[in-house]
CSV table of C-alpha atoms in Angstrom, one decimal:
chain,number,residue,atom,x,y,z
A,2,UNK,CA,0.0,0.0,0.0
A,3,UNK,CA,0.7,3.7,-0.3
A,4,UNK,CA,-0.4,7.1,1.4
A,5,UNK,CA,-3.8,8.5,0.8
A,6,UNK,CA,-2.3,11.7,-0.1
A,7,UNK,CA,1.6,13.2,0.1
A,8,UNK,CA,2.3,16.8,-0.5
A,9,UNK,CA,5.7,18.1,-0.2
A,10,UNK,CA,7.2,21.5,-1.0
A,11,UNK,CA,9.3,22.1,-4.2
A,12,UNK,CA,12.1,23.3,-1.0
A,13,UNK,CA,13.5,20.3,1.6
A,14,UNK,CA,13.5,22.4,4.4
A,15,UNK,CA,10.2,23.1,4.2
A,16,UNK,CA,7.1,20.7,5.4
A,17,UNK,CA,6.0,17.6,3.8
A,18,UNK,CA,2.5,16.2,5.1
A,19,UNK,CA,1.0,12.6,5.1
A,20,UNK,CA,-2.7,11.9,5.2
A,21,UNK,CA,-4.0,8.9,5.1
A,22,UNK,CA,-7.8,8.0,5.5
A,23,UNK,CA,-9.8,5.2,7.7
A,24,UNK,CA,-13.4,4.7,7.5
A,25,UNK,CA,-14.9,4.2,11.2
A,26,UNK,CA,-15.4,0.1,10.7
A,27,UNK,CA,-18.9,-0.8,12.8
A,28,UNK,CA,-18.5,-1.4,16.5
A,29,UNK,CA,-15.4,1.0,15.7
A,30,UNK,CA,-14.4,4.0,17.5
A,31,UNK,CA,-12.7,7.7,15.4
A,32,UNK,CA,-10.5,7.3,18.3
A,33,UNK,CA,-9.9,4.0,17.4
A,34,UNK,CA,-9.9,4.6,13.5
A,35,UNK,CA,-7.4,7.1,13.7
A,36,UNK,CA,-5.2,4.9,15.4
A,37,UNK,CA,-5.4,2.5,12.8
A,38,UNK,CA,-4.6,5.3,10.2
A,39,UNK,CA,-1.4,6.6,11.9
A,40,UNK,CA,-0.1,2.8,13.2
A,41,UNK,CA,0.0,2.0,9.5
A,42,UNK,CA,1.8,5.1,8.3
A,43,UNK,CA,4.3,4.2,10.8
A,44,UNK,CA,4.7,0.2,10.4
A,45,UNK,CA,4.6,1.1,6.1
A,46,UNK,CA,7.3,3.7,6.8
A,47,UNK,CA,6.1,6.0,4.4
A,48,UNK,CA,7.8,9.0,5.6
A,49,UNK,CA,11.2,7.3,4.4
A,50,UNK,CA,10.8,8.1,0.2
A,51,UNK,CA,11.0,12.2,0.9
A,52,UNK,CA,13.7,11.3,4.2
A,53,UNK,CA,15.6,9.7,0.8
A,54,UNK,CA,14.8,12.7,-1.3
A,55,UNK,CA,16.2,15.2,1.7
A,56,UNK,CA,13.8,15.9,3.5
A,57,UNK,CA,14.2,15.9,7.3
A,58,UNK,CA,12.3,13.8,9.7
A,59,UNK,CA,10.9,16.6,11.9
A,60,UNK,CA,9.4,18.3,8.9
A,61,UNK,CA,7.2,15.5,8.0
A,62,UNK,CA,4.0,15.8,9.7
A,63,UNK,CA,1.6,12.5,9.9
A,64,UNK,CA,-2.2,12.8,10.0
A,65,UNK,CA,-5.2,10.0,10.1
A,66,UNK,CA,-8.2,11.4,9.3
A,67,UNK,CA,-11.1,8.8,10.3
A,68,UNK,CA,-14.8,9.2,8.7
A,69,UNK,CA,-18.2,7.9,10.8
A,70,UNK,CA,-20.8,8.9,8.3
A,71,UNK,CA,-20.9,13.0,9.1
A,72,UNK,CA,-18.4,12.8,11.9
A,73,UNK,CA,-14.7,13.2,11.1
A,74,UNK,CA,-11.4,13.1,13.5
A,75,UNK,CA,-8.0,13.7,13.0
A,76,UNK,CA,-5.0,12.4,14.7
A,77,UNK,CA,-1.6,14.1,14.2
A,78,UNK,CA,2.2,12.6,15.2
């Protein structure tokens, strides 16, 4: 799998931002979700393609966004 969405800057020393996107399963919390969102941008690594390209760790921010029909929450690390 990949990210849900990546945007990076044209300069390195700006930010870079992962998002990736859960649906709330049934009998699941957006808490919960969210988790689930950030845990797999973490275990997949996928901050390490722009940490190739120069970018530095700190600068890439890491959101879940998790979806429960109307209701959204986001999670940041």
């Amino acid at each position: 799998g990949r990210y849900d969405i990546l945007v990076e800057s044209k300069k390195k020393e700006k930010d870079a931002f992962i998002i990736e996107f859960k649906t709330a399963k049934l009998n699941q919390s957006l808490e919960n979700a969210v988790k689930a969102a950030l845990t797999q941008i973490e275990e997949k690594r996928y901050g390490q393609d722009l940490i190739a390209r120069g970018f530095m760790w700190e600068k890439i921010k890491k959101y879940g966004f998790a979806f429960e029909g109307k209701k959204v929450l986001i999670g940041v690390i």
